[in-house]
Coordinates of C-alpha atoms in Angstrom, one line a residue:
X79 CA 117.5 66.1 101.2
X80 CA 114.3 67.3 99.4
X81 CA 111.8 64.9 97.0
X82 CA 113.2 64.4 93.6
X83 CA 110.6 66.8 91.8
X84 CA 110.7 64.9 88.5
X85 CA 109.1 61.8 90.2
X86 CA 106.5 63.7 92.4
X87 CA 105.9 65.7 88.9
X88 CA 105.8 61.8 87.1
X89 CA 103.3 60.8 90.2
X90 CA 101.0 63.6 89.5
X91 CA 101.0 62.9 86.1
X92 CA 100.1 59.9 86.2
X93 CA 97.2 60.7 88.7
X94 CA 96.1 63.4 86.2
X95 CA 95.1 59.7 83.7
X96 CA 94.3 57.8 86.3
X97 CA 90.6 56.9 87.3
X98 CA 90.3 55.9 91.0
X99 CA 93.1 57.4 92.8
X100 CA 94.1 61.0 94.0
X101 CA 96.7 62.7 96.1
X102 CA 95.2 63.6 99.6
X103 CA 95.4 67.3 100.8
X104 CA 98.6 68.3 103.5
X105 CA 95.9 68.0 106.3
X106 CA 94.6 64.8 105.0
X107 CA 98.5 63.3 104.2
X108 CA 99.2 64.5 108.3
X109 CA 96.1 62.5 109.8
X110 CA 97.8 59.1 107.7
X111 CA 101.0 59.9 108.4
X112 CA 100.0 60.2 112.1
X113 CA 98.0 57.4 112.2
X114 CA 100.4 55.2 111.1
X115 CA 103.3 56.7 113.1
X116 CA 100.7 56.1 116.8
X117 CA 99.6 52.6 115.7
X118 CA 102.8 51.2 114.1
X119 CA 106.1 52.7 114.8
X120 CA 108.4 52.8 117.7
X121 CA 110.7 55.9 116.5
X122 CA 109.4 58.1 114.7
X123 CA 113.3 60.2 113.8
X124 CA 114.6 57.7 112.0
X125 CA 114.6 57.8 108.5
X126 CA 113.1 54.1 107.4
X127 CA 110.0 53.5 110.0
X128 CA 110.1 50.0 108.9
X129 CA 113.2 49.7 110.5
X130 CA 111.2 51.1 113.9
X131 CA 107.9 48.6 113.5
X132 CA 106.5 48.5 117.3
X133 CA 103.7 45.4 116.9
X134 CA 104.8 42.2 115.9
X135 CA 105.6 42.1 112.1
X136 CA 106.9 39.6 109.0
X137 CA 109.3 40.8 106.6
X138 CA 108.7 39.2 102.6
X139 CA 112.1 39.4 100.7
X140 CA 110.8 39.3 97.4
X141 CA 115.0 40.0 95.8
X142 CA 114.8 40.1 91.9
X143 CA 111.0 39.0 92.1
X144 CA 108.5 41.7 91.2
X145 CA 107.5 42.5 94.5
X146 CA 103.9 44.2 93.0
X147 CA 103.2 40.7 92.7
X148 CA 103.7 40.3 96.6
X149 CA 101.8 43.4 97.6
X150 CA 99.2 42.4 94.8
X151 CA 98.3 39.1 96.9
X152 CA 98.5 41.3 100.1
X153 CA 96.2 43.8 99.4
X154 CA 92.8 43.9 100.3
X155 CA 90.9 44.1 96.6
X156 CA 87.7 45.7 97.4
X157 CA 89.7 48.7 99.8
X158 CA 90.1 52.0 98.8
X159 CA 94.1 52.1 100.8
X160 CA 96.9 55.2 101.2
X161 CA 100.1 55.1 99.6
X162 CA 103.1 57.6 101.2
X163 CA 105.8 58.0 98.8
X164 CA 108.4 57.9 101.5
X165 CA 111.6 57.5 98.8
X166 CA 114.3 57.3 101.5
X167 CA 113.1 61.2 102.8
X168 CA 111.8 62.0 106.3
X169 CA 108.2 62.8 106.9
X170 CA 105.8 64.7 105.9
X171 CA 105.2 62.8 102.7
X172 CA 103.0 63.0 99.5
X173 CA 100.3 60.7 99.7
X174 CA 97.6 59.1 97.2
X175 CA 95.0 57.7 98.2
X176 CA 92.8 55.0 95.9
X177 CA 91.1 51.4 94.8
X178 CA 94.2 48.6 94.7
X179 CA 94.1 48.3 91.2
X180 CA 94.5 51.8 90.6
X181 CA 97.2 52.2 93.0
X182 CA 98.7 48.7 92.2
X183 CA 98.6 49.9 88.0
X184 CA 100.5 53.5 89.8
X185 CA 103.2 51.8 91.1
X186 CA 104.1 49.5 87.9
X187 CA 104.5 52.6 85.8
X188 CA 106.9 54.2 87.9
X189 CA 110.8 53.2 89.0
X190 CA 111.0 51.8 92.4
X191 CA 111.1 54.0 95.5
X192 CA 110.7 53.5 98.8
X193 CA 106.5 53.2 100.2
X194 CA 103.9 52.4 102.3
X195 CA 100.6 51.8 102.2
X196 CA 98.0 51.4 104.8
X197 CA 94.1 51.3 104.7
X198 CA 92.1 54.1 105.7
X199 CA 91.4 53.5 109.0
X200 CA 95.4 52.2 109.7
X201 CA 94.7 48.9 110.8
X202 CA 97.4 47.6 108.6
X203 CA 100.7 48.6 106.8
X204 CA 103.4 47.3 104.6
X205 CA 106.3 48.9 103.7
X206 CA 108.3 48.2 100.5
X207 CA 112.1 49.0 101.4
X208 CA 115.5 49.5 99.6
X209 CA 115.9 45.8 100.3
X210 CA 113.7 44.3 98.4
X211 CA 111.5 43.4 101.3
X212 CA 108.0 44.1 102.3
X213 CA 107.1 44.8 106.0
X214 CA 103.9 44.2 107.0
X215 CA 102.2 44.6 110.5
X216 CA 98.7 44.9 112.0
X217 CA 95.6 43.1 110.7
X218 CA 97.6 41.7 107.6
X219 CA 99.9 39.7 109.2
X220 CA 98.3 36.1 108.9
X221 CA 98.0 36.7 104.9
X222 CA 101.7 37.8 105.3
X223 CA 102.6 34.9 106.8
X224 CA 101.1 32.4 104.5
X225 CA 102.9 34.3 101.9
X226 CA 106.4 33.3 103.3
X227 CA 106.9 30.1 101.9
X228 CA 105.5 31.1 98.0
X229 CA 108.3 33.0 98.2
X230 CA 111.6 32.8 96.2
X231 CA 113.7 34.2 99.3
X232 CA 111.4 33.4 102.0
X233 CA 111.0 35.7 105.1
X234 CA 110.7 35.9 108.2
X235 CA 108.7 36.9 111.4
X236 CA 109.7 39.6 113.9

């Protein structure tokens, strides 16, 4: 199933007014998508890698919560991070890279699809899923875990 071109067309558009972010090159979308696939996931043919998370992980259920909010108090605020529009498609996948607010402002004037993002160096990354949940693993895990209780549906570690 390929991308659906009006939102990669609304993504770009949106890049094309927004200060602080851009989409990275094929080569430079391959090296993220690689990094996060070595570091983070067990098998990398199925469609939803958070569903595949090798490290240890916690899942936030956010339900009819605005899970920005969530990813808002996750995010590192001073980091320039990747986000891979992933939207239920198999990989390779557009990715923009930029400064949380930017990216964070990116997201909130676009529908939901499916995401993740990870820093530069892919220490870290959450995934935003079709169920309302965000899946963090790596070097954001304690934040994520002190998240758990703030909550409205909880979570849980895996």
């Amino acid at each position: 199933m390929p991308f659906d071109e009006n939102l990669i067309e609304e993504v770009r558009g949106l890049l094309s007014t927004t200060d602080g972010a851009r989409e990275l090159n094929a080569d430079e979308e391959a090296e993220v998508i690689q990094g996060v696939r070595d570091r983070f996931v067990i098998d990398e043919d199925v469609r939803w890698w958070w569903t595949s998370v090798k490290p240890e992980s916690v899942t936030l259920h956010y339900g009819d919560a605005n899970g920005l909010d969530s990813l808002r108090r996750l995010l590192p605020s001073g980091e320039v991070v990747r986000l891979a529009i992933t939207d239920d498609h198999f990989a390779p996948w557009p990715v923009i890279e930029g400064d949380v607010p930017s990216l964070l402002g990116l997201l909130g004037e676009l529908s939901f699809f499916e995401f993740f993002v990870t820093s530069r160096t892919c220490d870290w990354v959450i995934f935003d899923t079709h169920h309302n949940d965000l899946v963090v693993a790596g070097a954001l895990l304690e934040p994520a875990r002190s998240l758990i209780d703030s909550l409205p549906h909880g979570g849980h570690s895996g």
